[in-house]
XYZ file of C-alpha atoms in Angstrom:
445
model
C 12.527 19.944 26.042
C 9.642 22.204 27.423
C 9.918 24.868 25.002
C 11.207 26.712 22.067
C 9.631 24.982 19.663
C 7.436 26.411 16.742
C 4.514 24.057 16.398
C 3.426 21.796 19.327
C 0.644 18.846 18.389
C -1.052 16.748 20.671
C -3.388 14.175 20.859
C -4.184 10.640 21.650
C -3.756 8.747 18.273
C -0.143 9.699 17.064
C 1.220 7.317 14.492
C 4.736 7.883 15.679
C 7.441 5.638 14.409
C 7.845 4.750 18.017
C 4.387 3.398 17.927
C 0.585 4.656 17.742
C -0.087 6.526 21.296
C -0.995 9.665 23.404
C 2.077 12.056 21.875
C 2.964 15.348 21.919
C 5.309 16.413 18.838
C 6.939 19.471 18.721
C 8.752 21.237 15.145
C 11.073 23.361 15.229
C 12.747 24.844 11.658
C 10.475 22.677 9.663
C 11.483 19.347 11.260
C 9.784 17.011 14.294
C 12.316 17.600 17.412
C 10.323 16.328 19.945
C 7.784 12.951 20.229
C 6.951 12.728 23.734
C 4.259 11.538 26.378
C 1.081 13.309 26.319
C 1.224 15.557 29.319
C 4.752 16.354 28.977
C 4.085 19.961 28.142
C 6.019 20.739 25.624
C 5.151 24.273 24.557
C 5.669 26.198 21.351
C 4.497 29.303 19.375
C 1.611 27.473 17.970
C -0.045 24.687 20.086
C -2.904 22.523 18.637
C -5.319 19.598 20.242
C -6.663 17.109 17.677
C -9.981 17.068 18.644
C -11.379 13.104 20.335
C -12.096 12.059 16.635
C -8.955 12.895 14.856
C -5.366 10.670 14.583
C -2.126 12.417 13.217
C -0.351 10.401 10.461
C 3.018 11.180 9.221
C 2.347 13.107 5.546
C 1.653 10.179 2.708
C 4.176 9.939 -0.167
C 2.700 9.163 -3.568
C 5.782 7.958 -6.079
C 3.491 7.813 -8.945
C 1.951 10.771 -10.156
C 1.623 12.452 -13.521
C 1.587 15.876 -13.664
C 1.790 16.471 -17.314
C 3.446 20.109 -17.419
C 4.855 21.201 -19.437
C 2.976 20.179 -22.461
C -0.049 18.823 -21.368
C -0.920 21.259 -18.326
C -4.805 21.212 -19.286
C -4.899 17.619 -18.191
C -2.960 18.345 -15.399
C -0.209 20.743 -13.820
C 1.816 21.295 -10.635
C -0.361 24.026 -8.807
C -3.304 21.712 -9.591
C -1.912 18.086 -8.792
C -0.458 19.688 -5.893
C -3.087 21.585 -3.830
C -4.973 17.831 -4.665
C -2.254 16.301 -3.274
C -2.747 17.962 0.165
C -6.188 18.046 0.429
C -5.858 14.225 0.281
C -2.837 14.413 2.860
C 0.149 13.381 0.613
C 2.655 15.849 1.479
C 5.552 14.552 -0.966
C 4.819 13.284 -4.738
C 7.036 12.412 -7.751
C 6.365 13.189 -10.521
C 6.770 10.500 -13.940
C 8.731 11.353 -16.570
C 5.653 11.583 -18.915
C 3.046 12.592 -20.251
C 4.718 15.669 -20.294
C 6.274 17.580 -23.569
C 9.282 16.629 -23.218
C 8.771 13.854 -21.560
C 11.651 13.834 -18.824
C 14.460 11.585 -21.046
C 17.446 14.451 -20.877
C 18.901 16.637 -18.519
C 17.302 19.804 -20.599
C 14.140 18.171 -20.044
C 14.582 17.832 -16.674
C 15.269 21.056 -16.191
C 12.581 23.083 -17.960
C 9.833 20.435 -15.731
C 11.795 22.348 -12.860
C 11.506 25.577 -14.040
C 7.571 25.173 -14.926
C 7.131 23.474 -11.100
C 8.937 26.299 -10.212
C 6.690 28.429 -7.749
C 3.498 26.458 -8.090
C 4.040 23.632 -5.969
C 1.884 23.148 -2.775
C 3.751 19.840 -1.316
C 7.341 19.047 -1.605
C 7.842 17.352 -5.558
C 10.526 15.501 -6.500
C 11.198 13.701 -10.703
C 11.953 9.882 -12.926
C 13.464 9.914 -15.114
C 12.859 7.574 -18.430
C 14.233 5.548 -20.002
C 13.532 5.223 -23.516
C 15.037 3.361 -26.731
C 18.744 5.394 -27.589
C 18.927 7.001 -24.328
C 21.401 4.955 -22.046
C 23.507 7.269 -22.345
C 21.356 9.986 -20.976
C 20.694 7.924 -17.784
C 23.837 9.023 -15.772
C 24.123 12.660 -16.182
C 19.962 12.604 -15.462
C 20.962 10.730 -12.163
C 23.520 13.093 -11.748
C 20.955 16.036 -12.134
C 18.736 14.506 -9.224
C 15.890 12.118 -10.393
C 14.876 9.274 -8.156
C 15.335 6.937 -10.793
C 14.128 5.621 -14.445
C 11.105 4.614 -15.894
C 10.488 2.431 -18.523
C 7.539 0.984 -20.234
C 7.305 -2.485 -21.982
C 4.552 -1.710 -24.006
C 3.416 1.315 -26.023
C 3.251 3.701 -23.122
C -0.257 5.787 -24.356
C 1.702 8.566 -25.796
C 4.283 8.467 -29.186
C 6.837 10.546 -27.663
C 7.802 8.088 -24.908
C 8.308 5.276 -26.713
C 8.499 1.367 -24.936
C 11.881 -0.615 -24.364
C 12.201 -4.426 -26.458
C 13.335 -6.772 -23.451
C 17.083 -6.579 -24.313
C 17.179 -2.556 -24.017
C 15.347 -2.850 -20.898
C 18.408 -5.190 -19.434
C 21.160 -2.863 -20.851
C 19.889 0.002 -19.059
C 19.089 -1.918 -15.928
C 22.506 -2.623 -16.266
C 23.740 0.504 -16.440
C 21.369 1.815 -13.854
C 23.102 -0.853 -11.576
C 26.348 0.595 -12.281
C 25.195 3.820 -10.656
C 22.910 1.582 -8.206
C 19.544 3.427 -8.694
C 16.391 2.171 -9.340
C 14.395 0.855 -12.717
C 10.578 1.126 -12.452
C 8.347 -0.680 -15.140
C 4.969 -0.576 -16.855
C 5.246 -4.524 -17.229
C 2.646 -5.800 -19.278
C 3.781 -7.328 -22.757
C 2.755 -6.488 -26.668
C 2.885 -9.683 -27.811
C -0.172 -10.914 -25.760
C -2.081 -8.050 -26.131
C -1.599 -7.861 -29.721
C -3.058 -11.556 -29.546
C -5.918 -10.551 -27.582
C -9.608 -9.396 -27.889
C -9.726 -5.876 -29.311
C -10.947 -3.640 -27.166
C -13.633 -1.653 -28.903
C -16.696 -0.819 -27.639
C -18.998 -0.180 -24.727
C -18.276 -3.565 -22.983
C -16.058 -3.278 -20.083
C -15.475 -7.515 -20.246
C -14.036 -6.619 -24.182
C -11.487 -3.944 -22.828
C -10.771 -6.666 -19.713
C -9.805 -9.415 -21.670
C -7.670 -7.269 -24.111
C -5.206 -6.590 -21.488
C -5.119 -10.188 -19.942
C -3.454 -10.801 -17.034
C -0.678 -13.183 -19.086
C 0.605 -9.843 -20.168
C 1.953 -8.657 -16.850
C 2.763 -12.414 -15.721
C 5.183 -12.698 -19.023
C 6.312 -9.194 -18.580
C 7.329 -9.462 -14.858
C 8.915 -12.878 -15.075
C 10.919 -11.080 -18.194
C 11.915 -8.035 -15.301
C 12.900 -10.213 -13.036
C 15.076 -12.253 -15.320
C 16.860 -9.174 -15.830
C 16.872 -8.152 -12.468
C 18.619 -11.328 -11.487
C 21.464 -11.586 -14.377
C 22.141 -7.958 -13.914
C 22.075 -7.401 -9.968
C 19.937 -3.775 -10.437
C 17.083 -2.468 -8.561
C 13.946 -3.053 -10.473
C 10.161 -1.695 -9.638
C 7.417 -3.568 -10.667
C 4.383 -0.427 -11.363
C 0.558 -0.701 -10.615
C 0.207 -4.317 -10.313
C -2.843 -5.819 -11.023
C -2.728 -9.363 -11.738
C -2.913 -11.511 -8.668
C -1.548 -14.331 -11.102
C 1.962 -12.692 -10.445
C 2.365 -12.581 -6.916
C 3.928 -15.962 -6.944
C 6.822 -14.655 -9.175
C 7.730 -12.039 -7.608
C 7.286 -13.503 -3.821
C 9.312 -16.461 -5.227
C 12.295 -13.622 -6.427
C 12.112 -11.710 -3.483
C 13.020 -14.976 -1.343
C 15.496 -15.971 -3.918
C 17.521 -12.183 -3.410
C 16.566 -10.704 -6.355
C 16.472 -6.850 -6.299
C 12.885 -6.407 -6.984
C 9.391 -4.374 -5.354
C 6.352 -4.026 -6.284
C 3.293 -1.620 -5.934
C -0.359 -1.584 -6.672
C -2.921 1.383 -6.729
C -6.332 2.388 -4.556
C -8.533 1.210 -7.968
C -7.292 -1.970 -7.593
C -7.783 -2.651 -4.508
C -11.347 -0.699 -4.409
C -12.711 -1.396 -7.791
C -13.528 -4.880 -9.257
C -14.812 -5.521 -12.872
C -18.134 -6.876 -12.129
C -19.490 -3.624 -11.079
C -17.911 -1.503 -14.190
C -20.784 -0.336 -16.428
C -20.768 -0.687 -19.465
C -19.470 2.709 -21.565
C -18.026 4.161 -17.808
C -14.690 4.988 -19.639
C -13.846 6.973 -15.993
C -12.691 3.103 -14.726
C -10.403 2.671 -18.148
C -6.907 2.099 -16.293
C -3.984 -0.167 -18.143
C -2.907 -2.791 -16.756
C -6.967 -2.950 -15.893
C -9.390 -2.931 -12.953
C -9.813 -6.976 -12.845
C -12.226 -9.641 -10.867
C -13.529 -9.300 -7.359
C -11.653 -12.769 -7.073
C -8.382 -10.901 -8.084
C -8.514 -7.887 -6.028
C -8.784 -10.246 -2.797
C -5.501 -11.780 -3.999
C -3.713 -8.124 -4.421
C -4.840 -7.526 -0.331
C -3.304 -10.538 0.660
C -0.466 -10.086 -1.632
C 0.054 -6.470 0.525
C -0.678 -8.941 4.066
C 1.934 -11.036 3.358
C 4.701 -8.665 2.129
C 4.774 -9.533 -1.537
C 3.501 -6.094 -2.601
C 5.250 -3.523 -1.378
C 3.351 -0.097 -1.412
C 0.121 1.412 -2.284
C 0.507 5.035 -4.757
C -2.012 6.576 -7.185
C -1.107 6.113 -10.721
C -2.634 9.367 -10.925
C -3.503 9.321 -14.820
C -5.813 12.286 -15.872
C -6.874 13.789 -18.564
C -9.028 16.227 -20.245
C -13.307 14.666 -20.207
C -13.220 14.839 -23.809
C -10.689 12.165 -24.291
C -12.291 9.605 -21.903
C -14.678 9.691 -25.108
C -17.844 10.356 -22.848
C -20.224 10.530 -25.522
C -19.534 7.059 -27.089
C -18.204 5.630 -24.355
C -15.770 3.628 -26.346
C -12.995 2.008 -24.318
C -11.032 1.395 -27.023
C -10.371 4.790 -28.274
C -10.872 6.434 -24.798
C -7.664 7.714 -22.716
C -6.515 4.699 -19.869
C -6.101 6.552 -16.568
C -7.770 7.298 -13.417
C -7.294 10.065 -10.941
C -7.435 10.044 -7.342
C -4.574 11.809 -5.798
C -6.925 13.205 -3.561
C -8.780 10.078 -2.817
C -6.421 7.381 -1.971
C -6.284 7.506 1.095
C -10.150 7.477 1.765
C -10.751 4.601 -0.957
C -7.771 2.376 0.157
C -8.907 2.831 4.316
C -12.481 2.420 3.190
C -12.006 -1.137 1.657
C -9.016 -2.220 4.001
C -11.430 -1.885 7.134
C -13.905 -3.403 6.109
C -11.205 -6.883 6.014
C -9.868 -6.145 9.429
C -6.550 -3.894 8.219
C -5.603 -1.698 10.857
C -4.976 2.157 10.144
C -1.452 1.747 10.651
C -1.071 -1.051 7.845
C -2.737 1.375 5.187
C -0.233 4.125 6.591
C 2.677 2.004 6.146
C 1.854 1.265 2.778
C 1.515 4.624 1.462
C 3.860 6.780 3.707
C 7.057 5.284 4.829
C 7.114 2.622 1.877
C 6.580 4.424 -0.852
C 9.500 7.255 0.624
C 12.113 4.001 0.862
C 11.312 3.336 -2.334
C 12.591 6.488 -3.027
C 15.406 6.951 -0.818
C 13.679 9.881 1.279
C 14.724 9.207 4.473
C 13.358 12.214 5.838
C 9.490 11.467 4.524
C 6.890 9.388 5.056
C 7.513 9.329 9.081
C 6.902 11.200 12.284
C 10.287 11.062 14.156
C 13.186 12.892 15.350
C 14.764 14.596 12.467
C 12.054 13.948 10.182
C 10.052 16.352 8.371
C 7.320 17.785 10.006
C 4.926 16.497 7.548
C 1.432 15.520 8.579
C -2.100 14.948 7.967
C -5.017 14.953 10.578
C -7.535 12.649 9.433
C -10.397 11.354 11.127
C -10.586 8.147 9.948
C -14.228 6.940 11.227
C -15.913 10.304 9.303
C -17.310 9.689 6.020
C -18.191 11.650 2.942
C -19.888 11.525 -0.926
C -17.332 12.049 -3.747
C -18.459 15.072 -5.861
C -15.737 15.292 -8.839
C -16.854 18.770 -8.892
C -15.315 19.363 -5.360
C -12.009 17.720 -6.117
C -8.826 19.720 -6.297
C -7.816 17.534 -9.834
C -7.907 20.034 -12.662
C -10.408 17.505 -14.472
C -13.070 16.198 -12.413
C -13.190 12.617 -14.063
C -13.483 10.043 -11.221
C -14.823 6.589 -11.646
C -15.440 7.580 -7.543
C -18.058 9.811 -8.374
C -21.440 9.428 -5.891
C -19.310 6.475 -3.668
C -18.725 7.290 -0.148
C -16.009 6.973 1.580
C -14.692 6.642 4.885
C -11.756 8.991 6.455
C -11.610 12.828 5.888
C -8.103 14.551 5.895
C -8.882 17.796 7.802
C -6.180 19.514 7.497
C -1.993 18.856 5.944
C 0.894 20.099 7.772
C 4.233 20.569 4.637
C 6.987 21.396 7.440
C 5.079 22.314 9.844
C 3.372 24.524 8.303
C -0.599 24.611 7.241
C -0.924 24.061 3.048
C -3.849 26.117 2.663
C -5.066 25.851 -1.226
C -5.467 29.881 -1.137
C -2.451 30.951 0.489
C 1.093 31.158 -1.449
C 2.956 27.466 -1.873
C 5.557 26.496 -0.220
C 6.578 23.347 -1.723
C 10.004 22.107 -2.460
C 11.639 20.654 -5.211
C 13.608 17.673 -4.502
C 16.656 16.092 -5.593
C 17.939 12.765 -5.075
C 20.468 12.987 -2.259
């Protein structure tokens, strides 16, 4: 146990599986063989000390990112999202299946997303599918081909080439998606009651609010769950932000229903009171909501009702978040913060009493179940030797302008934050934004 190994750690706050302690880890081709005592002496090629003020976390896992190449690469692409990725210690994303041309609805598609990743990838990357009207049949031979699983939007999804699913397409593919058992994930918010709403034009953040009430995800959910329960499939409830729905879903999980659900760092950071009006940069769908609300989506996480915590990374080019009108009606709904998530979701959850490890949780191992990647989102025996080392009592000013994003749109801008990631381990190996990258594409196993 003493030696051989490639890449020793040590230190005295090691969020092991086995629990948070003094740990020394050793790697050896790529993967963690060794968690033992500090003072062991395990010895390697490479040995490192984590200096008094730094803890080592298993790397995060962010299931919901959009990339946008091919297609769209100036709002986004893989070298890009991915060296942003690691400087905000997620060491494993997957990508959605738009807003990419093609979006990723065919096993062609799939492929030439591959072949653009292909090379430029700085953390390990792995692909939804979607699921969009006509293309049940496409679903199989896509899981066949490796994605994690479908998406599906009940409501126009942003872009015309990914069009939304009418409630009863949205059960016949969960019910084929059952067949196969893999997993359904859904934008859940419902066209009827926004088309009833408030429009959303204009420089008033409360106008934009109320045209995405929260009755749209309540009706939407209760619809996913409905299906989840006559069909048996897996089904993924995406960046929740009504607290209204927590009931629901609480009430399905208890009743056996196949169902999870996620929300994002805006949510849980950001509440509409303190949204200028015209600051398009906070324009997110389903929205940022009430202070009142975002209390409800912590304890929703407390008690086990939400599942996980992942970015919704959403960017675009400046130009279309309409900065010069500041017009949320007609500006693009997204925020980015790969990079920050961690940061902004530790920031907030201290400040309530939410240890370290409870933020980990949500956005390593969690997210990687959702997924099926047994190997991420841990530091164990046989894992990969993905890591961060953040020093979570450090603190810094976000400067868009310093961000790895390819757009540096942030409704973060001037906040500061608490937690650093120093430095991101992908295999034991340093990701280094200048060096060569040595990401992986992954395929469902």
């Amino acid at each position: 146990m003493s030696g051989g190994f490639d890449l020793v750690i040590r230190g005295r706050r090691v969020f092991a599986t086995a629990g948070t302690g003094a740990w020394e880890v050793g790697v050896r081709d790529g993967a963690v063989a060794a968690v033992e005592p500090l003072g062991t002496g395990l010895s390697g090629t490479l040995e490192m000390e984590l200096a008094p003020d730094e803890v080592l976390l298993p790397g995060l896992v962010d299931t919901h990112v959009h990339v946008n190449e091919p297609g769209r690469t100036e709002w986004e692409g893989f070298a890009s999202a991915t060296r942003a990725a690691a400087a905000g210690g997620v060491t494993t994303l997957i990508d959605m299946p738009l807003n990419s041309i093609p979006p990723t609805v065919s096993v062609a598609a799939l492929e030439a997303k591959r072949q653009a990743a292909a090379g430029q990838v700085f953390v390990d990357v792995g692909f939804w599918g979607g699921a969009v009207p006509g293309s049940t049949a496409s679903l199989r031979p896509l899981h066949n081909a490796g994605v994690f699983g479908f998406k599906c939007f009940l409501v126009h999804s942003g872009v015309d080439e990914f069009p939304h699913l009418e409630p009863e397409e949205m059960e016949k593919d969960l019910t084929e998606i059952a067949s196969f058992n893999s997993l359904l994930i859904v934008h859940a918010e419902d066209p009827q009651v926004i088309a009833s709403a408030e429009s959303p034009s204009g420089r008033e953040y409360s106008r934009f609010l109320a045209s995405r009430p929260r009755a749209a995800e309540n009706k939407a959910i209760s619809r996913v769950i409905d299906a989840a329960r006559r069909t048996g499939g897996r089904a993924h409830i995406l960046h929740l932000s009504s607290g209204e729905a927590l009931p629901l879903i609480a009430a399905a999980k208890r009743e056996g229903i196949r169902v999870t659900a996620e929300t994002c760092p805006h949510y849980l950071a950001l509440a509409a009171e303190e949204v200028p009006d015209g600051a398009t940069a906070f324009k997110c769908c389903p929205p940022i909501r009430e202070d009142a609300n975002r209390e409800q989506l912590w304890q929703g996480l407390a008690d086990g009702t939400i599942d996980l915590i992942v970015s919704d990374h959403s960017p675009s080019t400046p130009d279309l978040k309409d900065p010069e009108h500041g017009d949320f009606g007609v500006a693009w709904g997204g925020v980015s913060s790969l990079q920050l998530g961690l940061p902004v979701v530790w920031t907030e959850a201290r400040t309530r009493g939410i240890p370290l490890e409870s933020v980990v949780g949500w956005m390593s191992c969690r997210p990687a179940d959702l997924a099926g990647l047994t190997r991420k989102g841990r530091l164990e025996v046989g894992a990969d030797a993905d890591f961060s080392v953040f020093a979570p009592e450090d603190s810094f000013v976000v400067d868009p302008e310093r961000l790895q994003h390819r757009n540096p749109v942030t409704p973060y801008a001037g906040r500061e934050l608490t937690g650093v990631v120093r430095r991101t381990f992908l295999r034991g190996a340093e990701v280094s934004p200048s060096a060569a990258p040595v990401g992986k594409l992954l395929r469902r196993s």
